[in-house]
Structure formats: structure tokens, C-alpha cells
Amino acid sequence: MGVSGPIRVVVAKPGLDGHDRGAKVIARALRDAGMEVIYTGLHQTPEQIVDTAIQEDADAIGLSILSGAHMTLFAKVIELLRERDAEDIKVFGGGIIPEADIAPLQELGVAAIFTPGTPTTDVVAWVNDNLRQPAEA
């Protein structure tokens, strides 16, 4: 396959949600596990997030949403990835997401949803198990 280097993950806070503690905790956990993490900061549009992921050659986008706009924002990110022929970038997320919305989000193409209380080790393990592995040195 010839792919080398660490797994690259864009961690993003889409929409008007201004609470980013959880996103920063996940970003740090992924970084501490040896991944390259690009944190986009607060109030990002889906277009900005997808642009960043493509420009940074990311393997995944991790979205953190607490605002209740998860159905709209996840859908828009997935749609933009398809439009830009970047469906190889996996999307996962977390935040305040009702159990009833998880299956519809997965049907849209969201690879995984992590709800409050999920140990960071579970997120790191999922990323390691579901994204390309770094080449052996």
C-alpha cells in the first residue's frame, strides 16, 4: 500500500456550539497515542472542516457537537466529502447525541459515535482499529 506516517485526524467543532473541552480532551488523547491532530477551533463551517481535512491529507474527521445540530452538520460534512471525492476520509463524532439519532447518523455514513462518558482509550482504540496504520519504521 505504501502509506506511511502517523494517522492524521482533524478534530472540529462545527456550528455555533462554543463548548470545546471534550474536543480538546479527545485531541490530546489522540495526540498522546502518536497521531497527528489538527484542531480547527470553535465555530467552524462544514466547508471549512472539509477544506482543512483535504488540505491536511487527513485520514479522519472527528466532530464534536453539543448544540443539537448533529443531524444537519454531520450530513453536510458527509455530503461535502462525497462532492469533493474525499469519501476515504472517515467521519466520527461525539457529544450530546440522542441514542435514537445514532443509527440514522451511521446510515448517513458516520463511522462511529461516542457519547458522553466514553473513555478516551475507547476512542483511541477505535481510531487505531479503523484507520490506516502507520508504516513500520
PDB file of C-alpha atoms in Angstrom:
ATOM      1  CA  MET A   1       0.000   0.000   0.000  1.00  0.00           C
ATOM      2  CA  GLY A   2       2.953   2.344   0.550  1.00  0.00           C
ATOM      3  CA  VAL A   3       1.194   4.553   3.100  1.00  0.00           C
ATOM      4  CA  SER A   4       3.490   5.846   5.796  1.00  0.00           C
ATOM      5  CA  GLY A   5       3.414   8.242   8.681  1.00  0.00           C
ATOM      6  CA  PRO A   6       1.103   8.670  11.617  1.00  0.00           C
ATOM      7  CA  ILE A   7      -2.665   8.670  11.406  1.00  0.00           C
ATOM      8  CA  ARG A   8      -3.887  12.238  10.799  1.00  0.00           C
ATOM      9  CA  VAL A   9      -7.142  13.381  12.390  1.00  0.00           C
ATOM     10  CA  VAL A  10      -8.909  16.727  12.095  1.00  0.00           C
ATOM     11  CA  VAL A  11     -10.858  17.455  15.285  1.00  0.00           C
ATOM     12  CA  ALA A  12     -13.521  20.078  14.703  1.00  0.00           C
ATOM     13  CA  LYS A  13     -16.302  21.986  16.437  1.00  0.00           C
ATOM     14  CA  PRO A  14     -18.901  22.771  13.776  1.00  0.00           C
ATOM     15  CA  GLY A  15     -21.662  25.320  14.093  1.00  0.00           C
ATOM     16  CA  LEU A  16     -22.438  27.693  16.901  1.00  0.00           C
ATOM     17  CA  ASP A  17     -21.505  25.381  19.756  1.00  0.00           C
ATOM     18  CA  GLY A  18     -18.962  27.178  21.944  1.00  0.00           C
ATOM     19  CA  HIS A  19     -18.004  24.376  24.329  1.00  0.00           C
ATOM     20  CA  ASP A  20     -14.789  22.676  23.290  1.00  0.00           C
ATOM     21  CA  ARG A  21     -13.449  20.927  26.398  1.00  0.00           C
ATOM     22  CA  GLY A  22     -14.437  17.459  25.136  1.00  0.00           C
ATOM     23  CA  ALA A  23     -12.918  18.102  21.704  1.00  0.00           C
ATOM     24  CA  LYS A  24      -9.669  19.196  23.320  1.00  0.00           C
ATOM     25  CA  VAL A  25      -9.618  16.113  25.565  1.00  0.00           C
ATOM     26  CA  ILE A  26     -10.065  13.843  22.527  1.00  0.00           C
ATOM     27  CA  ALA A  27      -7.466  15.792  20.517  1.00  0.00           C
ATOM     28  CA  ARG A  28      -4.944  15.371  23.325  1.00  0.00           C
ATOM     29  CA  ALA A  29      -5.702  11.662  23.750  1.00  0.00           C
ATOM     30  CA  LEU A  30      -5.203  11.041  20.026  1.00  0.00           C
ATOM     31  CA  ARG A  31      -2.007  13.103  20.014  1.00  0.00           C
ATOM     32  CA  ASP A  32      -0.674  11.265  23.065  1.00  0.00           C
ATOM     33  CA  ALA A  33      -1.360   7.991  21.213  1.00  0.00           C
ATOM     34  CA  GLY A  34       1.003   9.091  18.436  1.00  0.00           C
ATOM     35  CA  MET A  35      -1.445  10.557  15.942  1.00  0.00           C
ATOM     36  CA  GLU A  36      -1.149  13.901  14.228  1.00  0.00           C
ATOM     37  CA  VAL A  37      -4.097  16.034  15.285  1.00  0.00           C
ATOM     38  CA  ILE A  38      -5.263  19.233  13.631  1.00  0.00           C
ATOM     39  CA  TYR A  39      -7.708  21.056  15.907  1.00  0.00           C
ATOM     40  CA  THR A  40      -9.713  23.617  13.949  1.00  0.00           C
ATOM     41  CA  GLY A  41     -11.120  25.571  16.866  1.00  0.00           C
ATOM     42  CA  LEU A  42     -14.658  26.763  17.520  1.00  0.00           C
ATOM     43  CA  HIS A  43     -17.436  27.787  15.148  1.00  0.00           C
ATOM     44  CA  GLN A  44     -16.255  26.022  12.002  1.00  0.00           C
ATOM     45  CA  THR A  45     -18.496  25.582   8.979  1.00  0.00           C
ATOM     46  CA  PRO A  46     -18.726  22.153   7.347  1.00  0.00           C
ATOM     47  CA  GLU A  47     -16.950  23.689   4.330  1.00  0.00           C
ATOM     48  CA  GLN A  48     -14.040  24.861   6.483  1.00  0.00           C
ATOM     49  CA  ILE A  49     -13.778  21.472   8.147  1.00  0.00           C
ATOM     50  CA  VAL A  50     -13.746  19.539   4.871  1.00  0.00           C
ATOM     51  CA  ASP A  51     -11.287  22.021   3.310  1.00  0.00           C
ATOM     52  CA  THR A  52      -8.946  21.542   6.278  1.00  0.00           C
ATOM     53  CA  ALA A  53      -9.214  17.752   6.134  1.00  0.00           C
ATOM     54  CA  ILE A  54      -8.389  17.685   2.427  1.00  0.00           C
ATOM     55  CA  GLN A  55      -5.561  20.213   2.711  1.00  0.00           C
ATOM     56  CA  GLU A  56      -4.063  18.366   5.678  1.00  0.00           C
ATOM     57  CA  ASP A  57      -4.372  14.961   3.970  1.00  0.00           C
ATOM     58  CA  ALA A  58      -6.353  13.728   6.963  1.00  0.00           C
ATOM     59  CA  ASP A  59      -7.422  10.146   7.436  1.00  0.00           C
ATOM     60  CA  ALA A  60     -10.419  11.139   9.557  1.00  0.00           C
ATOM     61  CA  ILE A  61     -12.547  13.975  10.833  1.00  0.00           C
ATOM     62  CA  GLY A  62     -13.705  13.873  14.440  1.00  0.00           C
ATOM     63  CA  LEU A  63     -16.683  16.162  15.052  1.00  0.00           C
ATOM     64  CA  SER A  64     -17.747  17.305  18.495  1.00  0.00           C
ATOM     65  CA  ILE A  65     -21.310  18.591  18.674  1.00  0.00           C
ATOM     66  CA  LEU A  66     -23.217  19.629  21.771  1.00  0.00           C
ATOM     67  CA  SER A  67     -25.648  22.075  20.172  1.00  0.00           C
ATOM     68  CA  GLY A  68     -28.283  19.635  18.910  1.00  0.00           C
ATOM     69  CA  ALA A  69     -27.467  20.337  15.261  1.00  0.00           C
ATOM     70  CA  HIS A  70     -25.737  16.985  14.761  1.00  0.00           C
ATOM     71  CA  MET A  71     -28.101  15.641  12.088  1.00  0.00           C
ATOM     72  CA  THR A  72     -27.626  18.709   9.889  1.00  0.00           C
ATOM     73  CA  LEU A  73     -23.906  19.231  10.467  1.00  0.00           C
ATOM     74  CA  PHE A  74     -22.806  15.609  10.148  1.00  0.00           C
ATOM     75  CA  ALA A  75     -24.897  15.265   6.982  1.00  0.00           C
ATOM     76  CA  LYS A  76     -23.329  18.369   5.435  1.00  0.00           C
ATOM     77  CA  VAL A  77     -19.765  17.192   6.175  1.00  0.00           C
ATOM     78  CA  ILE A  78     -20.504  13.763   4.641  1.00  0.00           C
ATOM     79  CA  GLU A  79     -22.139  15.420   1.602  1.00  0.00           C
ATOM     80  CA  LEU A  80     -19.152  17.721   1.048  1.00  0.00           C
ATOM     81  CA  LEU A  81     -16.694  14.839   1.300  1.00  0.00           C
ATOM     82  CA  ARG A  82     -18.687  12.996  -1.386  1.00  0.00           C
ATOM     83  CA  GLU A  83     -18.838  16.074  -3.618  1.00  0.00           C
ATOM     84  CA  ARG A  84     -15.077  16.548  -3.306  1.00  0.00           C
ATOM     85  CA  ASP A  85     -14.290  12.876  -3.960  1.00  0.00           C
ATOM     86  CA  ALA A  86     -12.831  12.532  -0.464  1.00  0.00           C
ATOM     87  CA  GLU A  87     -15.001   9.733   0.909  1.00  0.00           C
ATOM     88  CA  ASP A  88     -11.863   7.932   2.044  1.00  0.00           C
ATOM     89  CA  ILE A  89     -11.748  10.407   4.960  1.00  0.00           C
ATOM     90  CA  LYS A  90     -13.742   8.711   7.710  1.00  0.00           C
ATOM     91  CA  VAL A  91     -16.043  10.778   9.901  1.00  0.00           C
ATOM     92  CA  PHE A  92     -16.629  10.006  13.550  1.00  0.00           C
ATOM     93  CA  GLY A  93     -18.014  12.125  16.308  1.00  0.00           C
ATOM     94  CA  GLY A  94     -19.257  12.645  19.761  1.00  0.00           C
ATOM     95  CA  GLY A  95     -21.129  14.915  22.046  1.00  0.00           C
ATOM     96  CA  ILE A  96     -24.702  15.204  23.178  1.00  0.00           C
ATOM     97  CA  ILE A  97     -26.291  12.910  20.614  1.00  0.00           C
ATOM     98  CA  PRO A  98     -29.508  11.065  21.473  1.00  0.00           C
ATOM     99  CA  GLU A  99     -29.396   7.286  21.177  1.00  0.00           C
ATOM    100  CA  ALA A 100     -32.248   7.447  18.632  1.00  0.00           C
ATOM    101  CA  ASP A 101     -30.073   9.538  16.287  1.00  0.00           C
ATOM    102  CA  ILE A 102     -27.045   7.244  16.245  1.00  0.00           C
ATOM    103  CA  ALA A 103     -28.366   4.697  13.700  1.00  0.00           C
ATOM    104  CA  PRO A 104     -29.586   7.421  11.278  1.00  0.00           C
ATOM    105  CA  LEU A 105     -26.174   9.110  11.522  1.00  0.00           C
ATOM    106  CA  GLN A 106     -24.452   5.823  10.746  1.00  0.00           C
ATOM    107  CA  GLU A 107     -26.770   5.359   7.761  1.00  0.00           C
ATOM    108  CA  LEU A 108     -25.589   8.769   6.517  1.00  0.00           C
ATOM    109  CA  GLY A 109     -22.021   7.497   6.638  1.00  0.00           C
ATOM    110  CA  VAL A 110     -20.780   8.494  10.088  1.00  0.00           C
ATOM    111  CA  ALA A 111     -18.409   5.689  11.061  1.00  0.00           C
ATOM    112  CA  ALA A 112     -18.767   5.936  14.849  1.00  0.00           C
ATOM    113  CA  ILE A 113     -20.467   7.997  17.542  1.00  0.00           C
ATOM    114  CA  PHE A 114     -19.054   8.390  21.049  1.00  0.00           C
ATOM    115  CA  THR A 115     -21.430   9.669  23.699  1.00  0.00           C
ATOM    116  CA  PRO A 116     -20.575  11.427  26.985  1.00  0.00           C
ATOM    117  CA  GLY A 117     -18.666   9.225  29.383  1.00  0.00           C
ATOM    118  CA  THR A 118     -16.877   7.227  26.683  1.00  0.00           C
ATOM    119  CA  PRO A 119     -13.314   6.605  27.878  1.00  0.00           C
ATOM    120  CA  THR A 120     -10.706   8.294  25.689  1.00  0.00           C
ATOM    121  CA  THR A 121      -8.988   4.923  25.402  1.00  0.00           C
ATOM    122  CA  ASP A 122     -12.066   3.623  23.557  1.00  0.00           C
ATOM    123  CA  VAL A 123     -11.839   6.465  21.021  1.00  0.00           C
ATOM    124  CA  VAL A 124      -8.101   5.910  20.528  1.00  0.00           C
ATOM    125  CA  ALA A 125      -8.650   2.166  20.092  1.00  0.00           C
ATOM    126  CA  TRP A 126     -11.411   2.762  17.538  1.00  0.00           C
ATOM    127  CA  VAL A 127      -9.230   5.131  15.517  1.00  0.00           C
ATOM    128  CA  ASN A 128      -6.322   2.679  15.597  1.00  0.00           C
ATOM    129  CA  ASP A 129      -8.579  -0.225  14.596  1.00  0.00           C
ATOM    130  CA  ASN A 130     -10.467   1.584  11.825  1.00  0.00           C
ATOM    131  CA  LEU A 131      -7.979   3.864  10.114  1.00  0.00           C
ATOM    132  CA  ARG A 132      -4.853   3.146   8.166  1.00  0.00           C
ATOM    133  CA  GLN A 133      -1.988   2.028  10.308  1.00  0.00           C
ATOM    134  CA  PRO A 134       1.325   3.874  10.230  1.00  0.00           C
ATOM    135  CA  ALA A 135       4.087   2.080   8.350  1.00  0.00           C
ATOM    136  CA  GLU A 136       6.648   0.256  10.439  1.00  0.00           C
ATOM    137  CA  ALA A 137       9.853   2.227  10.929  1.00  0.00           C
TER     138      ALA A 137
END
